């Protein structure tokens, strides 16, 4: 049974976080992190991705990760898939949820997934058809919503078009990704308002990388616009290998602390979450970005 919360947090650390580390972690370490996160009350934990292992070696062996994690009742473990090939791997690995990831800009689409936005819709359609045939939920990401590493300025209309299309195609939730973390609260608000004209507010999630330390204020602004699903990565890890200059994601523990202080329920226990955060340093040997910048861990 799913508990009612004011804000649902989607933990992306084991995917977005680890995909950007300089080396690929062994499967058992990825599993250890996910299992620790599963104890914290999070109900969605991205477990990895089925992408080209040549392009993102850090995410190779996601099938083994899915096989070894201790699945907790009520927790979903989505994986990213870019195309039908990835979707077939996700089905074979027993994934119960997947995420497709498209871009609002042509340049990032080409660099990240080697196709145009139009082609990426066709790929997403193939993924969604397979997912529906196997009763698998599909989340949709839109990257570069407030800035692109390769283009100046991102028209809001381009963000709306991709979000609207993905929702109409059958994604149950649309996560709006500030991939390089350049957004400001007033821009984030305007984006939510415009996207909400075609995607219900309760189906909009936000995904802020924290390059300039504005992720929390951006989240607050979006919450004031009625958004209730927020992505975070434990330890503030994260980034995209194809988005140079982008920093880690909003640290999940900073998000939980802010929500706790505001009296907004997320269902996440900060102490258990911090146990998972400690694993990043002590077991995985990674310096959590949140602790480097703000000495929280
Ligand atoms: P491609 O080169 O266009 O694919 O790659 P292709 O169909 O021409 O195939 C080329 C080779 O890749 C073939 O192998 C395929 O079998 C293989 P070969 O014959 O050369 O040995 N291949 C695959 N292997 C494994 N899994 C697959 C797969 N598909 C093809 N699914 C592709 C297209 C998308 C696969 C490639 O460009 C890729 O893997 N890109 C990496 C994308 C990625 O993981 N980016 C990071 C995640 S996105 C992100 O972080 C943003 C987000 O956090 C939100 C935000 O912050 O904005 C979500
Ligand atoms: Mg990201």
Short mmCIF file of C-alpha atoms and ligand atoms in Angstrom, two decimals:
data_model
loop_
_atom_site.label_atom_id
_atom_site.label_comp_id
_atom_site.label_asym_id
_atom_site.label_seq_id
_atom_site.Cartn_x
_atom_site.Cartn_y
_atom_site.Cartn_z
CA UNK A 1 0.00 0.00 0.00
CA UNK A 2 1.36 3.44 -0.88
CA UNK A 3 1.33 6.04 1.91
CA UNK A 4 -0.13 9.44 1.20
CA UNK A 5 2.60 12.08 1.14
CA UNK A 6 2.63 15.77 0.22
CA UNK A 7 5.71 15.40 -1.96
CA UNK A 8 6.93 12.19 -3.57
CA UNK A 9 10.69 12.03 -4.02
CA UNK A 10 12.18 10.11 -6.94
CA UNK A 11 15.70 9.01 -6.03
CA UNK A 12 17.91 9.06 -9.12
CA UNK A 13 21.33 8.63 -7.43
CA UNK A 14 22.02 5.00 -8.39
CA UNK A 15 21.45 6.00 -12.04
CA UNK A 16 22.06 9.72 -12.61
CA UNK A 17 24.62 9.78 -9.80
CA UNK A 18 26.69 6.77 -10.72
CA UNK A 19 26.49 7.25 -14.52
CA UNK A 20 28.71 10.29 -14.17
CA UNK A 21 31.40 8.88 -11.91
CA UNK A 22 34.82 8.43 -13.57
CA UNK A 23 34.74 4.65 -13.21
CA UNK A 24 32.12 1.90 -13.21
CA UNK A 25 31.30 0.60 -9.77
CA UNK A 26 31.01 -3.14 -9.19
CA UNK A 27 27.46 -4.48 -9.21
CA UNK A 28 27.57 -5.41 -5.51
CA UNK A 29 28.36 -1.79 -4.55
CA UNK A 30 25.50 -0.45 -6.66
CA UNK A 31 23.23 -3.02 -5.01
CA UNK A 32 24.42 -2.02 -1.53
CA UNK A 33 23.50 1.61 -2.19
CA UNK A 34 20.06 0.75 -3.58
CA UNK A 35 19.32 -1.62 -0.70
CA UNK A 36 20.26 1.07 1.82
CA UNK A 37 18.04 3.61 0.03
CA UNK A 38 15.18 1.10 0.05
CA UNK A 39 15.13 1.30 3.87
CA UNK A 40 14.63 5.07 3.95
CA UNK A 41 10.98 5.31 2.92
CA UNK A 42 11.69 6.33 -0.69
CA UNK A 43 9.14 4.74 -3.01
CA UNK A 44 10.93 5.27 -6.34
CA UNK A 45 14.63 4.48 -6.76
CA UNK A 46 16.15 4.52 -10.25
CA UNK A 47 18.30 1.43 -10.42
CA UNK A 48 20.27 2.01 -13.63
CA UNK A 49 19.86 2.17 -17.37
CA UNK A 50 19.93 -0.04 -20.45
CA UNK A 51 21.97 2.12 -22.79
CA UNK A 52 25.03 1.42 -24.89
CA UNK A 53 27.77 0.15 -22.54
CA UNK A 54 30.27 1.73 -24.89
CA UNK A 55 28.65 5.15 -24.37
CA UNK A 56 28.00 4.82 -20.62
CA UNK A 57 30.09 1.97 -19.19
CA UNK A 58 29.08 2.96 -15.65
CA UNK A 59 25.59 1.59 -16.30
CA UNK A 60 26.65 -1.75 -17.81
CA UNK A 61 25.31 -4.78 -15.92
CA UNK A 62 22.11 -3.08 -14.82
CA UNK A 63 20.44 -6.48 -15.39
CA UNK A 64 22.65 -7.95 -12.65
CA UNK A 65 21.80 -5.01 -10.38
CA UNK A 66 18.07 -5.62 -10.84
CA UNK A 67 18.59 -9.32 -10.15
CA UNK A 68 20.50 -8.75 -6.91
CA UNK A 69 18.69 -5.92 -5.15
CA UNK A 70 16.33 -6.77 -2.33
CA UNK A 71 13.06 -5.41 -3.61
CA UNK A 72 11.05 -3.72 -0.89
CA UNK A 73 7.28 -3.85 -1.14
CA UNK A 74 5.87 -0.54 -2.30
CA UNK A 75 9.15 0.57 -3.90
CA UNK A 76 9.52 0.91 -7.67
CA UNK A 77 12.96 0.47 -9.28
CA UNK A 78 12.77 2.11 -12.72
CA UNK A 79 15.52 1.94 -15.33
CA UNK A 80 16.23 4.31 -18.22
CA UNK A 81 15.75 2.94 -21.73
CA UNK A 82 16.44 4.91 -24.93
CA UNK A 83 15.04 2.51 -27.52
CA UNK A 84 13.44 -0.88 -28.20
CA UNK A 85 16.79 -2.63 -27.66
CA UNK A 86 17.00 -1.19 -24.18
CA UNK A 87 13.37 -1.97 -23.52
CA UNK A 88 13.87 -5.62 -24.45
CA UNK A 89 16.76 -5.79 -21.96
CA UNK A 90 14.56 -4.15 -19.30
CA UNK A 91 11.79 -6.70 -19.88
CA UNK A 92 14.26 -9.59 -19.74
CA UNK A 93 15.65 -8.19 -16.47
CA UNK A 94 12.20 -8.01 -14.89
CA UNK A 95 11.91 -4.21 -14.65
CA UNK A 96 8.51 -3.05 -13.46
CA UNK A 97 9.01 0.54 -14.57
CA UNK A 98 11.13 2.30 -17.18
CA UNK A 99 11.86 5.88 -18.18
CA UNK A 100 12.35 7.30 -21.65
CA UNK A 101 14.50 10.41 -21.95
CA UNK A 102 14.14 13.01 -24.67
CA UNK A 103 15.51 16.50 -25.08
CA UNK A 104 13.95 19.89 -25.73
CA UNK A 105 16.93 20.80 -27.93
CA UNK A 106 18.18 19.15 -31.10
CA UNK A 107 21.88 19.42 -30.23
CA UNK A 108 21.56 17.65 -26.89
CA UNK A 109 19.35 14.99 -28.46
CA UNK A 110 22.04 14.28 -31.05
CA UNK A 111 24.90 14.22 -28.54
CA UNK A 112 23.07 12.24 -25.89
CA UNK A 113 21.10 9.67 -27.85
CA UNK A 114 22.41 10.11 -31.39
CA UNK A 115 19.12 11.06 -33.05
CA UNK A 116 16.84 14.02 -33.72
CA UNK A 117 13.92 14.91 -31.47
CA UNK A 118 11.51 13.59 -34.13
CA UNK A 119 13.38 10.27 -34.24
CA UNK A 120 13.40 10.12 -30.45
CA UNK A 121 9.59 10.26 -30.46
CA UNK A 122 9.56 7.20 -32.72
CA UNK A 123 11.97 5.40 -30.39
CA UNK A 124 9.85 6.36 -27.38
CA UNK A 125 6.73 5.08 -29.15
CA UNK A 126 8.40 1.71 -29.67
CA UNK A 127 9.42 1.59 -25.99
CA UNK A 128 5.93 2.54 -24.82
CA UNK A 129 4.26 -0.06 -27.06
CA UNK A 130 6.49 -2.80 -25.63
CA UNK A 131 5.96 -1.50 -22.09
CA UNK A 132 2.19 -1.47 -22.46
CA UNK A 133 2.24 -5.02 -23.82
CA UNK A 134 4.11 -6.09 -20.67
CA UNK A 135 2.20 -3.94 -18.19
CA UNK A 136 5.26 -1.83 -17.39
CA UNK A 137 4.91 1.81 -16.30
CA UNK A 138 6.75 4.46 -18.34
CA UNK A 139 8.01 7.77 -17.02
CA UNK A 140 9.12 10.47 -19.45
CA UNK A 141 12.05 12.85 -19.06
CA UNK A 142 12.54 16.10 -20.95
CA UNK A 143 16.13 17.33 -20.73
CA UNK A 144 17.54 20.84 -21.21
CA UNK A 145 14.30 22.49 -20.09
CA UNK A 146 16.01 25.64 -18.80
CA UNK A 147 19.30 25.55 -20.65
CA UNK A 148 21.37 23.44 -23.02
CA UNK A 149 25.12 22.79 -23.01
CA UNK A 150 25.25 23.22 -26.80
CA UNK A 151 22.61 25.87 -27.64
CA UNK A 152 21.87 29.40 -26.44
CA UNK A 153 18.41 29.73 -24.92
CA UNK A 154 15.74 27.05 -24.93
CA UNK A 155 12.28 28.16 -26.10
CA UNK A 156 9.58 27.23 -23.59
CA UNK A 157 7.43 26.12 -26.51
CA UNK A 158 9.97 23.37 -27.30
CA UNK A 159 9.78 22.09 -23.70
CA UNK A 160 5.98 22.13 -23.77
CA UNK A 161 5.88 20.31 -27.11
CA UNK A 162 8.05 17.39 -25.91
CA UNK A 163 6.33 17.16 -22.51
CA UNK A 164 2.86 17.28 -24.06
CA UNK A 165 3.74 14.68 -26.66
CA UNK A 166 5.28 12.25 -24.15
CA UNK A 167 2.26 12.55 -21.87
CA UNK A 168 -0.13 11.98 -24.78
CA UNK A 169 1.91 8.93 -25.81
CA UNK A 170 1.26 7.29 -22.43
CA UNK A 171 3.98 8.36 -19.97
CA UNK A 172 2.36 8.44 -16.54
CA UNK A 173 4.60 11.29 -15.32
CA UNK A 174 6.81 13.87 -17.01
CA UNK A 175 10.05 14.88 -15.31
CA UNK A 176 11.35 18.27 -16.43
CA UNK A 177 15.15 18.20 -16.30
CA UNK A 178 17.34 21.24 -15.78
CA UNK A 179 20.25 19.18 -17.06
CA UNK A 180 22.94 21.83 -16.57
CA UNK A 181 21.43 23.50 -13.52
CA UNK A 182 21.16 27.03 -14.87
CA UNK A 183 17.47 27.66 -14.12
CA UNK A 184 16.11 30.41 -11.89
CA UNK A 185 12.91 30.27 -9.82
CA UNK A 186 10.92 32.65 -12.03
CA UNK A 187 11.83 30.64 -15.14
CA UNK A 188 10.96 27.38 -13.39
CA UNK A 189 7.56 28.79 -12.40
CA UNK A 190 6.81 29.94 -15.95
CA UNK A 191 7.80 26.53 -17.28
CA UNK A 192 5.47 24.70 -14.89
CA UNK A 193 2.58 27.03 -15.76
CA UNK A 194 3.07 26.48 -19.50
CA UNK A 195 3.55 22.71 -19.28
CA UNK A 196 0.52 22.45 -16.98
CA UNK A 197 -1.68 23.62 -19.86
CA UNK A 198 -1.27 20.15 -21.39
CA UNK A 199 0.07 17.93 -18.58
CA UNK A 200 -1.85 17.80 -15.28
CA UNK A 201 0.18 19.40 -12.47
CA UNK A 202 0.14 16.21 -10.40
CA UNK A 203 1.82 14.43 -13.33
CA UNK A 204 4.69 16.92 -13.53
CA UNK A 205 7.97 16.13 -11.77
CA UNK A 206 11.02 18.36 -11.56
CA UNK A 207 14.68 17.36 -11.84
CA UNK A 208 17.22 20.02 -10.96
CA UNK A 209 20.95 19.73 -11.25
CA UNK A 210 22.49 22.05 -8.70
CA UNK A 211 25.31 23.74 -10.61
CA UNK A 212 24.72 27.19 -9.10
CA UNK A 213 23.14 26.13 -5.80
CA UNK A 214 19.66 27.24 -6.86
CA UNK A 215 17.99 23.81 -7.00
CA UNK A 216 16.20 24.14 -3.64
CA UNK A 217 14.75 27.58 -4.44
CA UNK A 218 13.69 26.29 -7.83
CA UNK A 219 11.94 23.34 -6.18
CA UNK A 220 10.13 25.68 -3.78
CA UNK A 221 8.95 27.85 -6.67
CA UNK A 222 7.64 24.79 -8.52
CA UNK A 223 5.92 23.50 -5.37
CA UNK A 224 4.16 26.85 -5.11
CA UNK A 225 2.96 26.19 -8.67
CA UNK A 226 1.47 22.87 -7.53
CA UNK A 227 4.25 20.40 -8.37
CA UNK A 228 4.41 17.49 -5.91
CA UNK A 229 7.02 15.14 -7.39
CA UNK A 230 10.71 16.02 -7.04
CA UNK A 231 13.81 14.13 -8.21
CA UNK A 232 16.92 14.05 -6.05
CA UNK A 233 20.20 12.14 -5.84
CA UNK A 234 21.62 11.09 -2.51
CA UNK A 235 24.90 12.84 -1.77
CA UNK A 236 24.22 15.37 -4.54
CA UNK A 237 25.83 13.01 -7.04
CA UNK A 238 24.92 13.12 -10.68
CA UNK A 239 25.38 14.61 -14.06
CA UNK A 240 25.20 13.49 -17.62
CA UNK A 241 28.33 12.38 -19.50
CA UNK A 242 26.94 14.32 -22.51
CA UNK A 243 26.27 17.56 -20.63
CA UNK A 244 29.71 19.09 -20.00
CA UNK A 245 29.82 21.50 -17.09
CA UNK A 246 26.72 20.11 -15.42
CA UNK A 247 27.08 19.36 -11.74
CA UNK A 248 25.33 16.88 -9.49
CA UNK A 249 21.63 16.70 -8.79
CA UNK A 250 19.86 18.35 -5.93
CA UNK A 251 20.95 16.25 -2.92
CA UNK A 252 18.02 14.17 -1.67
CA UNK A 253 19.01 14.77 1.96
CA UNK A 254 18.91 18.54 1.45
CA UNK A 255 15.47 18.22 -0.11
CA UNK A 256 14.19 16.04 2.75
CA UNK A 257 15.59 18.45 5.34
CA UNK A 258 13.89 21.38 3.67
CA UNK A 259 10.57 19.53 3.42
CA UNK A 260 10.83 18.42 7.07
CA UNK A 261 11.44 22.01 8.14
CA UNK A 262 8.42 23.16 6.16
CA UNK A 263 6.24 20.41 7.65
CA UNK A 264 5.75 18.89 4.19
CA UNK A 265 5.61 15.08 4.34
CA UNK A 266 7.76 13.02 1.98
CA UNK A 267 7.68 9.70 3.84
CA UNK A 268 11.50 9.65 3.86
CA UNK A 269 13.34 9.14 7.13
CA UNK A 270 16.34 11.45 7.17
CA UNK A 271 18.41 9.21 9.48
CA UNK A 272 17.99 6.16 7.25
CA UNK A 273 18.71 8.32 4.22
CA UNK A 274 21.92 9.55 5.82
CA UNK A 275 22.96 5.92 6.40
CA UNK A 276 22.66 5.43 2.65
CA UNK A 277 24.53 8.68 2.02
CA UNK A 278 27.42 7.52 4.21
CA UNK A 279 27.83 4.43 2.03
CA UNK A 280 28.76 6.68 -0.88
CA UNK A 281 31.92 7.75 0.89
CA UNK A 282 32.77 4.82 3.10
CA UNK A 283 32.00 1.94 0.74
CA UNK A 284 31.87 3.37 -2.75
CA UNK A 285 34.82 5.67 -2.12
CA UNK A 286 33.10 8.65 -3.72
CA UNK A 287 33.22 12.09 -2.14
CA UNK A 288 29.57 13.17 -1.94
CA UNK A 289 29.17 16.56 -3.61
CA UNK A 290 26.65 17.70 -1.03
CA UNK A 291 29.25 17.21 1.71
CA UNK A 292 31.99 18.93 -0.28
CA UNK A 293 29.99 22.06 -0.83
CA UNK A 294 27.87 22.21 2.27
CA UNK A 295 29.41 19.73 4.72
CA UNK A 296 26.16 17.88 5.33
CA UNK A 297 27.39 14.27 5.44
P1 LIG B 1 23.12 4.56 -31.48
O1 LIG B 1 24.57 4.55 -31.76
O2 LIG B 1 22.27 5.54 -32.22
O3 LIG B 1 22.45 3.14 -31.63
O4 LIG B 1 22.96 4.71 -29.94
P2 LIG B 1 22.44 2.12 -32.78
O5 LIG B 1 21.04 1.62 -32.80
O6 LIG B 1 23.04 2.66 -34.04
O7 LIG B 1 23.42 1.00 -32.20
C1 LIG B 1 24.81 1.20 -32.00
C2 LIG B 1 25.31 0.11 -31.06
O8 LIG B 1 24.72 0.29 -29.77
C3 LIG B 1 24.92 -1.30 -31.52
O9 LIG B 1 25.92 -2.17 -31.04
C4 LIG B 1 23.65 -1.56 -30.73
O10 LIG B 1 23.41 -2.93 -30.52
C5 LIG B 1 23.96 -0.87 -29.41
P3 LIG B 1 27.08 -2.67 -32.03
O11 LIG B 1 26.38 -3.39 -33.13
O12 LIG B 1 27.81 -1.43 -32.47
O13 LIG B 1 27.92 -3.56 -31.13
N1 LIG B 1 22.77 -0.44 -28.69
C6 LIG B 1 22.53 -0.72 -27.42
N2 LIG B 1 23.24 -1.42 -26.50
C7 LIG B 1 22.70 -1.49 -25.27
N3 LIG B 1 21.54 -0.91 -24.90
C8 LIG B 1 20.82 -0.23 -25.80
C9 LIG B 1 21.32 -0.11 -27.11
N4 LIG B 1 20.86 0.51 -28.20
C10 LIG B 1 21.76 0.30 -29.18
N5 LIG B 1 19.69 0.35 -25.42
C11 LIG B 1 21.92 5.02 -27.83
C12 LIG B 1 21.78 5.09 -29.34
C13 LIG B 1 20.78 5.79 -27.23
C14 LIG B 1 21.88 3.57 -27.41
C15 LIG B 1 23.29 5.63 -27.40
O14 LIG B 1 23.41 6.90 -27.97
C16 LIG B 1 23.44 5.72 -25.91
O15 LIG B 1 23.55 4.71 -25.23
N6 LIG B 1 23.51 6.96 -25.33
C17 LIG B 1 23.70 7.17 -23.93
C18 LIG B 1 22.57 8.01 -23.38
C19 LIG B 1 22.64 8.14 -21.87
O16 LIG B 1 22.61 7.16 -21.15
N7 LIG B 1 22.72 9.40 -21.36
C20 LIG B 1 22.66 9.64 -19.97
C21 LIG B 1 21.25 9.52 -19.44
S1 LIG B 1 20.19 10.91 -19.85
C22 LIG B 1 20.38 12.00 -18.52
O17 LIG B 1 21.23 11.81 -17.70
C23 LIG B 1 19.43 13.16 -18.39
C24 LIG B 1 18.40 12.95 -17.28
O18 LIG B 1 19.02 12.74 -16.03
C25 LIG B 1 17.49 14.19 -17.18
C26 LIG B 1 18.26 15.50 -17.11
O19 LIG B 1 19.09 15.67 -16.23
O20 LIG B 1 17.97 16.33 -17.98
C27 LIG B 1 17.51 11.74 -17.56
MG1 LIG B 2 19.82 14.29 -14.75
#
